């Protein structure tokens, strides 16, 4: 049946994947336990010898097995070539879309932003800017590590091929049908469903709240960074004035000049601090995008519920037709042409309708089974996501606080030096 695919036993899953079963995510083994994955650098390239303005960026992926015993036990040949290779951002997108369609019940890790979001004065909007490219490089590495840490996704053969094969790794869209599945599974929420699963409704509402909260935090942070940057840079004016002033003051010159240098350091020191803060903002952006992935899982569940109700409606429609035929009520065409159904024709129509009713009842059972299987697997992965989110958020906010304390300590130290310089004036 068209629509959202339920979690089938993954024919592409390698050792360690448990496919659809809800206890699969309880199996903690994942690729990250046996392999190091890094994206250490990015490189700007020219597409074509004649068109010098058609640039693109590639990212180096390095892989290395850290568990030789595990590698020796791989009998299916899925790990054949590790080392290094280059990938474009669009290839990461292909992998993401493929995994999203093959595992619709999983809250898929997001890719880093394609365009700059929540920008402010210091953040460049040019996608070829070295700072932006480096942050995207870190985001792509995090994306691969998230997949490699997942007990199901990490052993998908397409993902393993992505890490190893320069060419020929991309999934065949016609063979897997993943592009069509992706388009169907990301439709908007179903409106007018008779039955809504309260568990998924709660998760869906939470995903909207999480997305709103992350948006507000990032927006406020961008405003604060803009103003903090501006205030610190204004201190360079103090430094210039004090330096110029020291040239005309015989007794106060040394103290004013030293104070001016420290004021210059106030202006210059904010750059590094805000660059570190931008990395923490990227970690919050990851959960902004993950909230969208969580919402998508809920919409896919609604699609399955829609298919269940549509199958139930077909059963009810044919039951109503059967009742009318059994009661001897003529069809619309018979009334128009003035004909009367014979007993033989009526019995034939009853037989056909009864057969169709049984077929549709089978369809109802199948769609209910698909929905319930999806629900079971999705709720397990949502729980995994929630546990990981708590760990990540705690670490991100702790690092943010430590960074602010570091900025404050450095500022206190600098202003203490400025005070000493001014107090040394005779």
XYZ file of C-alpha atoms in Angstrom:
426
model
C 0.000 0.000 0.000
C 1.310 3.451 -0.867
C 2.276 5.786 1.904
C 4.584 5.418 4.852
C 6.611 2.261 4.930
C 6.632 0.435 8.215
C 9.891 -0.857 9.637
C 10.609 -4.017 7.656
C 13.463 -6.338 8.426
C 16.266 -4.408 6.790
C 17.779 -6.378 3.930
C 20.588 -3.836 3.800
C 21.441 -4.101 7.470
C 24.713 -5.691 8.354
C 25.732 -7.463 11.538
C 24.460 -5.768 14.633
C 21.218 -4.523 13.088
C 18.074 -5.947 14.598
C 15.732 -4.501 11.985
C 12.201 -3.775 13.065
C 11.972 -5.289 16.515
C 11.395 -2.907 19.377
C 14.165 -4.429 21.434
C 16.639 -3.673 18.653
C 17.628 -0.328 20.091
C 18.295 -1.988 23.421
C 21.219 -3.691 21.769
C 23.893 -1.158 22.534
C 26.449 -2.374 20.012
C 27.075 0.154 17.273
C 29.696 0.857 14.643
C 31.241 3.626 16.741
C 32.376 1.001 19.232
C 34.656 -0.535 16.599
C 35.693 2.339 14.349
C 36.940 5.922 14.410
C 35.251 8.325 11.981
C 36.593 11.830 11.400
C 36.027 14.700 8.992
C 39.309 16.552 9.590
C 39.341 19.036 6.708
C 37.478 20.658 3.844
C 38.710 21.747 0.433
C 37.388 24.241 -2.114
C 37.407 22.970 -5.696
C 36.498 24.208 -9.172
C 33.895 22.340 -11.174
C 35.204 22.283 -14.739
C 38.343 23.749 -16.245
C 36.645 26.582 -18.168
C 34.063 27.835 -15.703
C 36.293 29.267 -12.999
C 33.343 30.633 -11.005
C 31.656 27.273 -10.394
C 33.101 26.340 -7.017
C 32.116 23.632 -4.578
C 33.421 22.267 -1.288
C 34.404 18.693 -0.516
C 34.981 17.163 2.901
C 37.548 14.534 3.799
C 36.226 11.473 5.648
C 38.762 9.312 7.459
C 37.870 5.911 8.921
C 39.939 3.522 10.982
C 39.048 0.254 12.718
C 39.851 0.320 16.419
C 38.706 -3.238 17.149
C 40.691 -5.784 15.064
C 38.850 -8.735 16.619
C 35.504 -7.319 15.501
C 36.888 -6.778 11.983
C 38.051 -10.388 11.765
C 34.542 -11.552 12.658
C 32.973 -9.709 9.719
C 32.266 -12.620 7.384
C 29.953 -10.813 4.953
C 32.620 -8.512 3.514
C 30.848 -5.248 4.383
C 34.097 -3.748 5.720
C 36.550 -3.984 2.831
C 38.182 -0.595 2.311
C 38.811 1.893 5.068
C 41.034 4.920 4.845
C 39.991 8.276 3.430
C 37.774 9.725 0.711
C 36.171 13.048 -0.235
C 32.454 13.797 -0.223
C 30.355 16.776 -1.298
C 27.541 18.113 0.880
C 25.021 16.898 -1.705
C 26.228 13.328 -1.170
C 25.546 13.672 2.535
C 22.041 14.803 1.553
C 21.529 11.679 -0.561
C 22.542 9.495 2.375
C 20.258 11.414 4.726
C 17.269 11.121 2.390
C 17.890 7.412 1.893
C 18.072 6.673 5.619
C 15.020 8.828 6.264
C 12.940 6.763 3.834
C 14.319 3.358 4.828
C 13.917 4.007 8.556
C 10.806 6.210 8.865
C 10.350 5.239 12.528
C 13.766 6.617 13.573
C 14.402 10.190 14.708
C 17.136 10.747 12.177
C 20.138 12.944 13.059
C 20.018 16.147 10.983
C 22.581 17.576 8.618
C 24.155 20.935 9.511
C 22.583 24.055 8.071
C 22.970 24.584 4.344
C 22.656 28.358 4.676
C 23.560 30.524 7.649
C 20.754 30.876 10.186
C 20.534 33.350 13.086
C 23.374 35.370 11.624
C 24.791 38.486 13.224
C 27.534 40.992 12.366
C 30.531 38.717 12.937
C 29.032 35.604 11.262
C 29.646 35.493 7.522
C 26.717 34.477 5.301
C 28.982 33.326 2.462
C 28.881 29.506 2.307
C 32.510 29.507 1.130
C 33.664 31.553 4.111
C 36.382 29.531 5.931
C 34.642 29.863 9.305
C 31.307 28.664 7.929
C 32.946 25.792 6.028
C 34.792 24.687 9.156
C 31.613 24.759 11.232
C 29.816 22.755 8.563
C 32.719 20.303 8.529
C 32.271 19.819 12.280
C 28.512 19.401 11.749
C 28.999 16.745 9.065
C 31.391 14.862 11.323
C 28.816 15.005 14.098
C 26.158 13.698 11.657
C 28.309 10.668 10.792
C 29.107 10.024 14.449
C 25.407 10.184 15.350
C 24.615 7.551 12.720
C 27.603 5.423 13.718
C 26.381 5.535 17.335
C 22.885 4.306 16.456
C 22.408 0.550 16.979
C 20.342 0.203 13.787
C 21.509 2.919 11.400
C 25.204 2.297 11.959
C 25.204 -1.134 10.311
C 23.183 -0.182 7.256
C 25.091 -1.334 4.174
C 24.452 1.907 2.318
C 26.021 3.867 5.171
C 29.004 1.493 5.258
C 29.401 1.914 1.499
C 29.261 5.711 1.929
C 32.259 5.470 4.260
C 34.272 3.207 1.946
C 33.414 3.599 -1.750
C 34.362 6.595 -3.852
C 31.880 5.602 -6.573
C 28.898 3.297 -6.819
C 27.693 3.701 -3.245
C 24.553 5.713 -4.012
C 21.260 3.811 -3.690
C 19.310 3.010 -6.827
C 16.210 5.185 -6.557
C 14.108 2.857 -8.724
C 15.299 -0.298 -6.994
C 14.675 0.968 -3.468
C 11.895 3.432 -4.314
C 13.248 5.618 -1.544
C 12.622 8.960 -3.249
C 8.928 8.186 -3.693
C 8.709 6.855 -0.141
C 10.420 9.972 1.163
C 7.997 12.253 -0.673
C 4.974 10.298 0.564
C 6.186 9.955 4.134
C 6.874 13.670 4.608
C 3.380 14.840 3.739
C 1.678 17.202 6.112
C -0.295 15.943 9.076
C -3.530 14.129 8.343
C -6.586 16.231 9.195
C -9.849 14.667 10.340
C -8.579 11.364 11.669
C -11.166 9.576 13.777
C -8.615 8.127 16.171
C -5.427 9.792 17.321
C -2.749 8.031 19.346
C -2.308 10.207 22.429
C 1.310 9.112 22.774
C 2.235 10.434 19.355
C 0.074 13.533 19.812
C 2.053 14.371 22.949
C 5.347 13.797 21.134
C 4.176 15.904 18.205
C 3.177 18.787 20.486
C 6.491 18.451 22.293
C 8.407 18.603 18.995
C 6.677 21.887 18.176
C 7.529 23.275 21.616
C 11.131 22.100 21.355
C 11.472 23.731 17.948
C 9.984 26.970 19.256
C 12.222 27.001 22.328
C 15.368 26.324 20.313
C 14.407 29.057 17.853
C 13.871 31.589 20.642
C 17.127 30.687 22.412
C 19.130 30.967 19.206
C 17.466 34.256 18.289
C 18.173 35.774 21.707
C 21.727 34.465 21.634
C 22.335 36.077 18.227
C 21.065 39.439 19.537
C 23.257 39.190 22.636
C 26.302 38.206 20.576
C 25.729 41.158 18.258
C 25.536 43.617 21.121
C 28.364 42.069 23.108
C 30.570 42.187 20.032
C 29.712 45.831 19.428
C 30.300 46.881 23.045
C 33.701 45.208 23.215
C 34.795 46.664 19.902
C 33.911 50.146 21.130
C 36.589 49.751 23.788
C 39.154 50.060 21.010
C 38.182 53.753 20.916
C 39.195 54.026 24.563
C 42.492 52.387 23.717
C 43.165 54.817 20.864
C 42.280 57.861 22.979
C 44.449 56.735 25.883
C 47.387 56.031 23.555
C 47.096 59.447 21.900
C 46.682 61.128 25.273
C 49.818 59.438 26.656
C 51.905 61.182 23.999
C 51.196 64.607 25.486
C 51.360 63.693 29.168
C 54.831 63.672 30.654
C 54.031 62.200 34.062
C 50.937 60.163 33.138
C 52.196 58.856 29.788
C 53.345 55.355 30.784
C 50.210 54.555 32.791
C 47.875 55.829 30.072
C 49.701 53.968 27.324
C 49.605 50.642 29.235
C 45.936 51.144 30.053
C 45.294 51.826 26.362
C 46.938 48.546 25.388
C 44.757 46.622 27.872
C 41.657 48.364 26.510
C 42.675 47.246 23.022
C 42.869 43.685 24.342
C 39.286 44.013 25.620
C 38.206 44.799 22.061
C 40.292 42.047 20.457
C 39.546 39.279 22.971
C 35.845 38.991 22.180
C 36.460 37.450 18.729
C 37.821 34.147 20.020
C 35.170 33.906 22.730
C 32.290 34.385 20.309
C 33.807 31.897 17.858
C 33.719 29.307 20.630
C 30.166 30.349 21.444
C 29.161 29.879 17.801
C 30.147 26.208 18.047
C 27.828 25.823 21.029
C 25.062 27.540 19.050
C 25.537 24.926 16.315
C 24.853 22.223 18.897
C 21.525 23.892 19.697
C 20.761 24.170 15.975
C 21.174 20.410 15.743
C 18.244 19.973 18.123
C 16.280 22.655 16.318
C 16.488 20.462 13.198
C 16.033 17.231 15.169
C 12.742 18.588 16.484
C 11.619 18.645 12.856
C 12.676 15.020 12.441
C 10.682 14.116 15.564
C 7.639 15.885 14.124
C 8.067 13.956 10.860
C 7.973 10.610 12.672
C 4.651 11.624 14.234
C 3.261 12.670 10.842
C 4.265 9.304 9.413
C 2.335 7.597 12.190
C -0.680 9.724 11.273
C -0.288 8.618 7.658
C -0.440 4.995 8.760
C -3.514 5.713 10.875
C -5.078 7.361 7.825
C -4.431 4.200 5.813
C -6.077 2.123 8.546
C -9.183 4.301 8.567
C -9.341 4.384 4.782
C -9.251 0.560 4.698
C -11.972 0.438 7.373
C -14.111 2.836 5.331
C -13.807 0.581 2.278
C -15.029 -2.374 4.338
C -18.004 -0.369 5.606
C -18.877 0.840 2.103
C -18.969 -2.710 0.738
C -20.948 -3.942 3.752
C -23.558 -1.253 3.019
C -23.669 -2.294 -0.632
C -24.078 -5.919 0.404
C -26.982 -5.063 2.707
C -28.761 -3.188 -0.066
C -28.327 -6.072 -2.499
C -29.536 -8.613 0.064
C -32.602 -6.456 0.756
C -33.386 -6.464 -2.951
C -32.766 -2.783 -3.489
C -31.882 -2.066 -7.092
C -28.786 -0.261 -8.187
C -28.823 3.237 -9.652
C -28.254 1.936 -13.204
C -31.117 -0.529 -12.853
C -33.482 2.240 -11.778
C -32.397 4.461 -14.673
C -32.929 1.807 -17.339
C -35.924 0.177 -15.633
C -34.357 -3.271 -15.325
C -34.762 -5.737 -12.482
C -31.931 -7.902 -11.133
C -32.573 -11.622 -11.377
C -31.953 -13.939 -8.423
C -28.883 -15.347 -10.164
C -27.465 -11.865 -10.758
C -28.222 -10.858 -7.192
C -26.473 -13.968 -5.829
C -23.479 -13.232 -8.050
C -23.281 -9.651 -6.794
C -23.562 -10.850 -3.184
C -20.720 -13.301 -3.770
C -18.508 -10.610 -5.321
C -19.210 -8.161 -2.500
C -18.547 -10.777 0.173
C -15.219 -11.577 -1.482
C -14.268 -7.914 -1.627
C -15.276 -7.433 2.005
C -12.943 -10.240 3.026
C -10.146 -8.741 0.942
C -10.625 -5.330 2.543
C -10.800 -6.884 6.002
C -7.422 -8.456 5.260
C -6.175 -5.039 4.207
C -7.440 -3.584 7.489
C -5.574 -6.246 9.444
C -2.392 -5.607 7.461
C -2.511 -1.836 7.887
C -3.224 -2.162 11.612
C -0.253 -4.512 11.937
C 1.937 -2.072 10.004
C 0.798 0.845 12.168
C 1.335 -1.049 15.426
C 4.755 -2.301 14.329
C 5.740 1.211 13.349
C 4.442 2.602 16.638
C 6.350 0.091 18.715
C 9.650 0.746 16.938
C 9.138 4.529 16.803
C 8.371 4.856 20.518
C 11.544 2.938 21.358
C 13.637 5.265 19.205
C 11.874 8.350 20.568
C 12.834 7.206 24.057
C 16.438 6.801 22.874
C 16.300 10.317 21.432
C 14.931 11.798 24.653
C 17.672 10.197 26.741
C 20.391 11.440 24.401
C 18.838 14.908 24.276
C 19.063 15.292 28.053
C 22.747 14.318 28.010
C 23.561 16.659 25.118
C 21.595 19.637 26.438
C 23.166 19.347 29.874
C 26.632 19.297 28.330
C 25.938 22.182 25.931
C 24.516 24.489 28.592
C 27.290 23.559 31.017
C 29.878 24.435 28.367
C 28.085 27.702 27.641
C 28.167 28.664 31.313
C 31.843 27.728 31.565
C 32.557 29.874 28.519
C 30.762 32.875 30.059
C 32.711 32.369 33.279
C 35.926 32.261 31.257
C 34.996 35.518 29.510
C 34.135 37.111 32.849
C 37.392 35.997 34.491
C 39.418 37.280 31.560
C 37.539 40.571 31.676
C 38.074 40.884 35.416
C 41.771 40.232 34.968
C 42.049 42.835 32.204
C 40.163 45.508 34.135
C 42.305 44.790 37.188
C 45.390 45.499 35.093
C 43.806 48.703 33.794
C 43.070 49.802 37.366
C 46.671 49.090 38.396
C 47.968 51.087 35.423
C 45.859 54.092 36.282
C 46.646 53.880 39.987
C 50.380 53.873 39.153
C 50.088 57.381 37.721
C 51.962 59.818 39.947
